[in-house]
Coordinates of C-alpha atoms and ligand atoms in Angstrom, one line a residue:
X1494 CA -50.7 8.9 31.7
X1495 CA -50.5 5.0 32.7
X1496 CA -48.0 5.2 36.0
X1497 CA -45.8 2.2 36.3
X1498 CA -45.3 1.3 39.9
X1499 CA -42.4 -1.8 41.2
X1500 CA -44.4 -5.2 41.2
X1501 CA -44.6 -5.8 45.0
X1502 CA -42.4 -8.8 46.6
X1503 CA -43.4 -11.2 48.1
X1504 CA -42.0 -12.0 51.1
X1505 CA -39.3 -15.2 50.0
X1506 CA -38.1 -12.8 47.5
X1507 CA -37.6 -9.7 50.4
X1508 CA -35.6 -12.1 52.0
X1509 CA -33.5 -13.9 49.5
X1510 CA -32.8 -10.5 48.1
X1511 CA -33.2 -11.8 44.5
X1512 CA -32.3 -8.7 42.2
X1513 CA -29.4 -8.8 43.5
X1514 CA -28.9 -12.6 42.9
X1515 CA -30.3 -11.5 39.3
X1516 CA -27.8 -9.0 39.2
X1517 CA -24.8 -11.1 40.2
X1518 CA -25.8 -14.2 38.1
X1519 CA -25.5 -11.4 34.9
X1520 CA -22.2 -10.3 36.2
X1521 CA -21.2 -13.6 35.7
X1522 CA -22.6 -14.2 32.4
X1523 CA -20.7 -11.6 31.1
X1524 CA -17.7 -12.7 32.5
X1525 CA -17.7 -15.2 30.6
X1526 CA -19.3 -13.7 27.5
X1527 CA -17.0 -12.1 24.4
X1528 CA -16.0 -8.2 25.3
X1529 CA -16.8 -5.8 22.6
X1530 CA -15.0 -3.3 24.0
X1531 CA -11.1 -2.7 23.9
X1532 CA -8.6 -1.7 26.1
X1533 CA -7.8 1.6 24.5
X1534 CA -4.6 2.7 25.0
X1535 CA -2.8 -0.8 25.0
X1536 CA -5.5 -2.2 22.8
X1537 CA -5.3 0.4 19.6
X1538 CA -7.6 -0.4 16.6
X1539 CA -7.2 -1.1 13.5
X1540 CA -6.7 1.9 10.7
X1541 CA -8.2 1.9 8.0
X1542 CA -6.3 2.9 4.7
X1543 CA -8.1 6.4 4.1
X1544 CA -8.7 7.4 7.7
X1545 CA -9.4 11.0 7.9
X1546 CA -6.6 11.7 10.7
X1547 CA -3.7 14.0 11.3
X1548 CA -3.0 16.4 8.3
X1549 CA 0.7 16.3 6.6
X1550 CA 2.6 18.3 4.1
X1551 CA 4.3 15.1 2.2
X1552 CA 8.2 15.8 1.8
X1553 CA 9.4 15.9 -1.9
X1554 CA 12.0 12.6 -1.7
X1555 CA 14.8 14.9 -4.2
X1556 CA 14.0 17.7 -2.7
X1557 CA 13.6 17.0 1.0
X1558 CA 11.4 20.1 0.9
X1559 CA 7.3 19.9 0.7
X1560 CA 5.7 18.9 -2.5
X1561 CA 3.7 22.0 -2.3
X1562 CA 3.4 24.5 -5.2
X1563 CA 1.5 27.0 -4.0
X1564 CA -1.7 27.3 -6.2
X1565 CA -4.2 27.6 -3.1
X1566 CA -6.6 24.8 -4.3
X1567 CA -7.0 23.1 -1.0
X1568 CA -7.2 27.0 0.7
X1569 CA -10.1 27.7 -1.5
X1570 CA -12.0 24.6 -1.7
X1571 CA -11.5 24.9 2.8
X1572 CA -15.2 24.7 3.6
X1573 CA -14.3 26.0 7.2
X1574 CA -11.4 28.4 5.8
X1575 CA -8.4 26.7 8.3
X1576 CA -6.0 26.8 5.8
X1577 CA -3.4 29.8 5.8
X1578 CA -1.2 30.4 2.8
X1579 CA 1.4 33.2 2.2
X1580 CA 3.1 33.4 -1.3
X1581 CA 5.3 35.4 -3.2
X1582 CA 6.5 35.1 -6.6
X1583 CA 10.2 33.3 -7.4
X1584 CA 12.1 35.0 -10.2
X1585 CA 11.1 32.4 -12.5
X1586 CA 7.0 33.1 -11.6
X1587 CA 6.7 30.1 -9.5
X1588 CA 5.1 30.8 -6.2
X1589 CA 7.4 30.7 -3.4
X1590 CA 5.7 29.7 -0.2
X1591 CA 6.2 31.9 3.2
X1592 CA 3.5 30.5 5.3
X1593 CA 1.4 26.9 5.4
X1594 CA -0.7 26.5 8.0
X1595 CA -3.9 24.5 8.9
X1596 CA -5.7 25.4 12.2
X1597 CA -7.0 22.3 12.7
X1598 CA -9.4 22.7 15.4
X1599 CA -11.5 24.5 13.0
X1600 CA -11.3 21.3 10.4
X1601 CA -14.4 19.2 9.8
X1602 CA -12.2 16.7 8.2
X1603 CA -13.8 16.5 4.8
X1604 CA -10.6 15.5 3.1
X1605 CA -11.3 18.1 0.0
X1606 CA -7.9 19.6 0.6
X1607 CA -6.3 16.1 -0.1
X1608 CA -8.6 15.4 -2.9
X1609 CA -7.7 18.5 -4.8
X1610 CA -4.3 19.0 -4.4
X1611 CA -2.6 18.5 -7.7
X1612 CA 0.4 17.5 -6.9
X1613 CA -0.3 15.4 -3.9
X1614 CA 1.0 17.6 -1.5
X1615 CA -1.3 17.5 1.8
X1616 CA -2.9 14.3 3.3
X1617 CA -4.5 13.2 5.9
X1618 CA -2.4 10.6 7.5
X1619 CA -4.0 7.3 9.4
X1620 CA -2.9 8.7 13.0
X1621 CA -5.5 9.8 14.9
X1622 CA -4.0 10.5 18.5
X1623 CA -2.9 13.8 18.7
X1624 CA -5.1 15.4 21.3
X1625 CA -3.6 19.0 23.3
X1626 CA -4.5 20.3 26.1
X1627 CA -2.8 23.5 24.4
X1628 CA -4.5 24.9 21.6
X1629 CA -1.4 25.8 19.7
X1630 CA -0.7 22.5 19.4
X1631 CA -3.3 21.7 17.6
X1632 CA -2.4 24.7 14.9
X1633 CA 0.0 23.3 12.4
X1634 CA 2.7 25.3 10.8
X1635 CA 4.7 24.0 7.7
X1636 CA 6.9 22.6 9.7
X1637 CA 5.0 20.4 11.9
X1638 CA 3.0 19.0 9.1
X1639 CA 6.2 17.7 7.5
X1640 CA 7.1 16.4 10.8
X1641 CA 3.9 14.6 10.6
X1642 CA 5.0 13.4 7.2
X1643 CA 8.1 12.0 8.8
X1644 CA 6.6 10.5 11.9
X1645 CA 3.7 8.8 9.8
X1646 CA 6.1 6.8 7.5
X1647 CA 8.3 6.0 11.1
X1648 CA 5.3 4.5 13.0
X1649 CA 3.8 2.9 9.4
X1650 CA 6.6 1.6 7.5
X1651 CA 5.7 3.2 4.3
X1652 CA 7.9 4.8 2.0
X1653 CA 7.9 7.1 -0.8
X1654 CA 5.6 4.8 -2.5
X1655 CA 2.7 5.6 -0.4
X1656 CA -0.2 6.3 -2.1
X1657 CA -3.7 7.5 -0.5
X1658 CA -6.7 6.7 -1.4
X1659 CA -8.0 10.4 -1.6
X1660 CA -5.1 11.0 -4.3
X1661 CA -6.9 8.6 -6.4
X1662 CA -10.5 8.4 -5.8
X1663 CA -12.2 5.1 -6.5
X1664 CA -13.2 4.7 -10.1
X1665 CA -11.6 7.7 -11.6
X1666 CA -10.5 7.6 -14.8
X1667 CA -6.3 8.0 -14.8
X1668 CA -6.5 11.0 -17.9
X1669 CA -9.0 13.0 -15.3
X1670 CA -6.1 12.4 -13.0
X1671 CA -3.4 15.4 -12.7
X1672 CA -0.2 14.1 -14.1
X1673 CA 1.4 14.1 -10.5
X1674 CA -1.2 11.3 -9.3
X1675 CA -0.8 9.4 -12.4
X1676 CA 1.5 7.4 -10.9
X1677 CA 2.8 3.7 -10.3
X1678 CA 0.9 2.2 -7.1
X1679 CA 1.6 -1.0 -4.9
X1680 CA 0.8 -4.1 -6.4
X1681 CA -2.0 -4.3 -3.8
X1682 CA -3.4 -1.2 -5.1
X1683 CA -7.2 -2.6 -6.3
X1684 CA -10.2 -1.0 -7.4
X1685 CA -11.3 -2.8 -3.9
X1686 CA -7.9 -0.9 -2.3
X1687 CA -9.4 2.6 -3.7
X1688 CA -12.2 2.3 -1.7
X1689 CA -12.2 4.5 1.3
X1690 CA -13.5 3.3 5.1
X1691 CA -14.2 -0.1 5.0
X1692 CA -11.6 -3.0 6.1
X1693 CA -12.2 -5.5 3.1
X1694 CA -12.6 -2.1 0.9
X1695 CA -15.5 -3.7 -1.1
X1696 CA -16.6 -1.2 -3.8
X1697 CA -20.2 -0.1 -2.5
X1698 CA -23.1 -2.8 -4.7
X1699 CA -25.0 0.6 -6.0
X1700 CA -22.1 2.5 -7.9
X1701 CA -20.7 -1.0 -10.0
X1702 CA -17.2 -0.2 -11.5
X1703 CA -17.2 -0.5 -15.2
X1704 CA -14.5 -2.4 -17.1
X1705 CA -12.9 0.7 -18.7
X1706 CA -12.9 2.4 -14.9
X1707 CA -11.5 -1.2 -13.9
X1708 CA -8.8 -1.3 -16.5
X1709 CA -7.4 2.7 -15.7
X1710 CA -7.5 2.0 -12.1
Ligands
SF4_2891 S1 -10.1 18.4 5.6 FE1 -11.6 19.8 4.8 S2 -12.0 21.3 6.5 FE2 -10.1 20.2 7.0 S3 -8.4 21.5 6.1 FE3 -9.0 20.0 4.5 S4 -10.6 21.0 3.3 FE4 -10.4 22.2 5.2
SF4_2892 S1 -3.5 22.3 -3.3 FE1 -1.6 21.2 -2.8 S2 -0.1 22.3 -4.0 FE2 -1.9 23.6 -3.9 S3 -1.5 24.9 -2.2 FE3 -2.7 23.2 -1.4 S4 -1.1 21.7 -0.7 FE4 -0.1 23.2 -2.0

């Protein structure tokens, strides 16, 4: 093994000390230079539509109540199992809901809950910054997810006619749709706005959308 020793000084460099005239002249530099970093938490970034972040039960506008009918979709299709639903049948053999739950320190944030959902009942909000130091916190009952609902549209500004880009993935065809996502989205709503992660939400060059994907989106 080749050993790589410090190049000896000479003895105008000993005394002027140069490394750390190197290493003051690059403190400088940067300065001067552009940061790339930002000044999280008065600096916050940027969300992108589609961010994976804090899971809500959306609240049924006429109802007030969650949009949530109880099939168990999102409970099965749970890779890590965090989602905890009770039922019991209503007199008319709808399923009546005694417990929603999603322990989310157990969630690997695949977004397949939001993605199979029916109805659009469950997201996954843009907010990100809900870190605990208690880990009940961090398990969310029925009633905090609608209180996520709520706070969501508070800090975002968007109404009713929010739409997420999991309820209508990117390219699908509106009659593979269930009837509940088949519905009227913002006038900003392009193929481009399907596309989940990216700010300019460019469809990706390898999957092109075809004109009869283009013309039900
Ligand atoms: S995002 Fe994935 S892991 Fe998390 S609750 Fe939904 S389905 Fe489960
Ligand atoms: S998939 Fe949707 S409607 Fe079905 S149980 Fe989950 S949140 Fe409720």
């Amino acid at each position: 093994m080749k050993v790589q020793y410090k190049a000896k000084r000479n003895l105008l460099q000993t005394i002027l000390q140069v490394e750390i005239l190197q290493g003051l002249a690059l403190t400088l530099r940067k300065l001067f230079s552009r940061p790339i970093t930002r000044q999280y938490p008065d600096e916050k970034p940027p969300m992108y539509a589609g961010f994976r972040g804090q899971h809500a039960l959306v609240r049924d506008p006429l109802t007030n109540a969650s949009k949530c009918i109880g099939c168990m979709r999102c409970a099965t299709v749970c890779p890590s199992r965090c989602i905890h639903i009770k039922t019991h049948p209503g007199d008319s053999g709808q399923r009546l809901i005694d417990q929603y739950a999603i322990d989310v320190l157990r969630c690997v944030f695949c977004g397949y809950c939001v993605e199979v959902c029916p109805v659009g009942a469950i997201t996954m909000t843009e907010v990100f910054e809900y870190a605990s130091y208690d880990r009940e916190a961090i398990y969310f009952d029925q009633e905090i997810l609608l209180a996520n609902w709520d706070r969501f549209l508070e800090q975002t500004g968007y109404d009713d006619t929010y739409v997420n880009p999991f309820w209508r993935p990117r390219g699908t065809l509106e009659s593979r749709l269930a009837a509940a996502m088949r519905r009227d989205v913002p006038a900003d709503w392009t193929i481009e706005g399907q596309f989940v992660g990216t700010k300019v939400r460019q469809p990706p060059a390898s999957k092109p959308i075809t004109d009869t994907e283009a013309a039900h989106a």
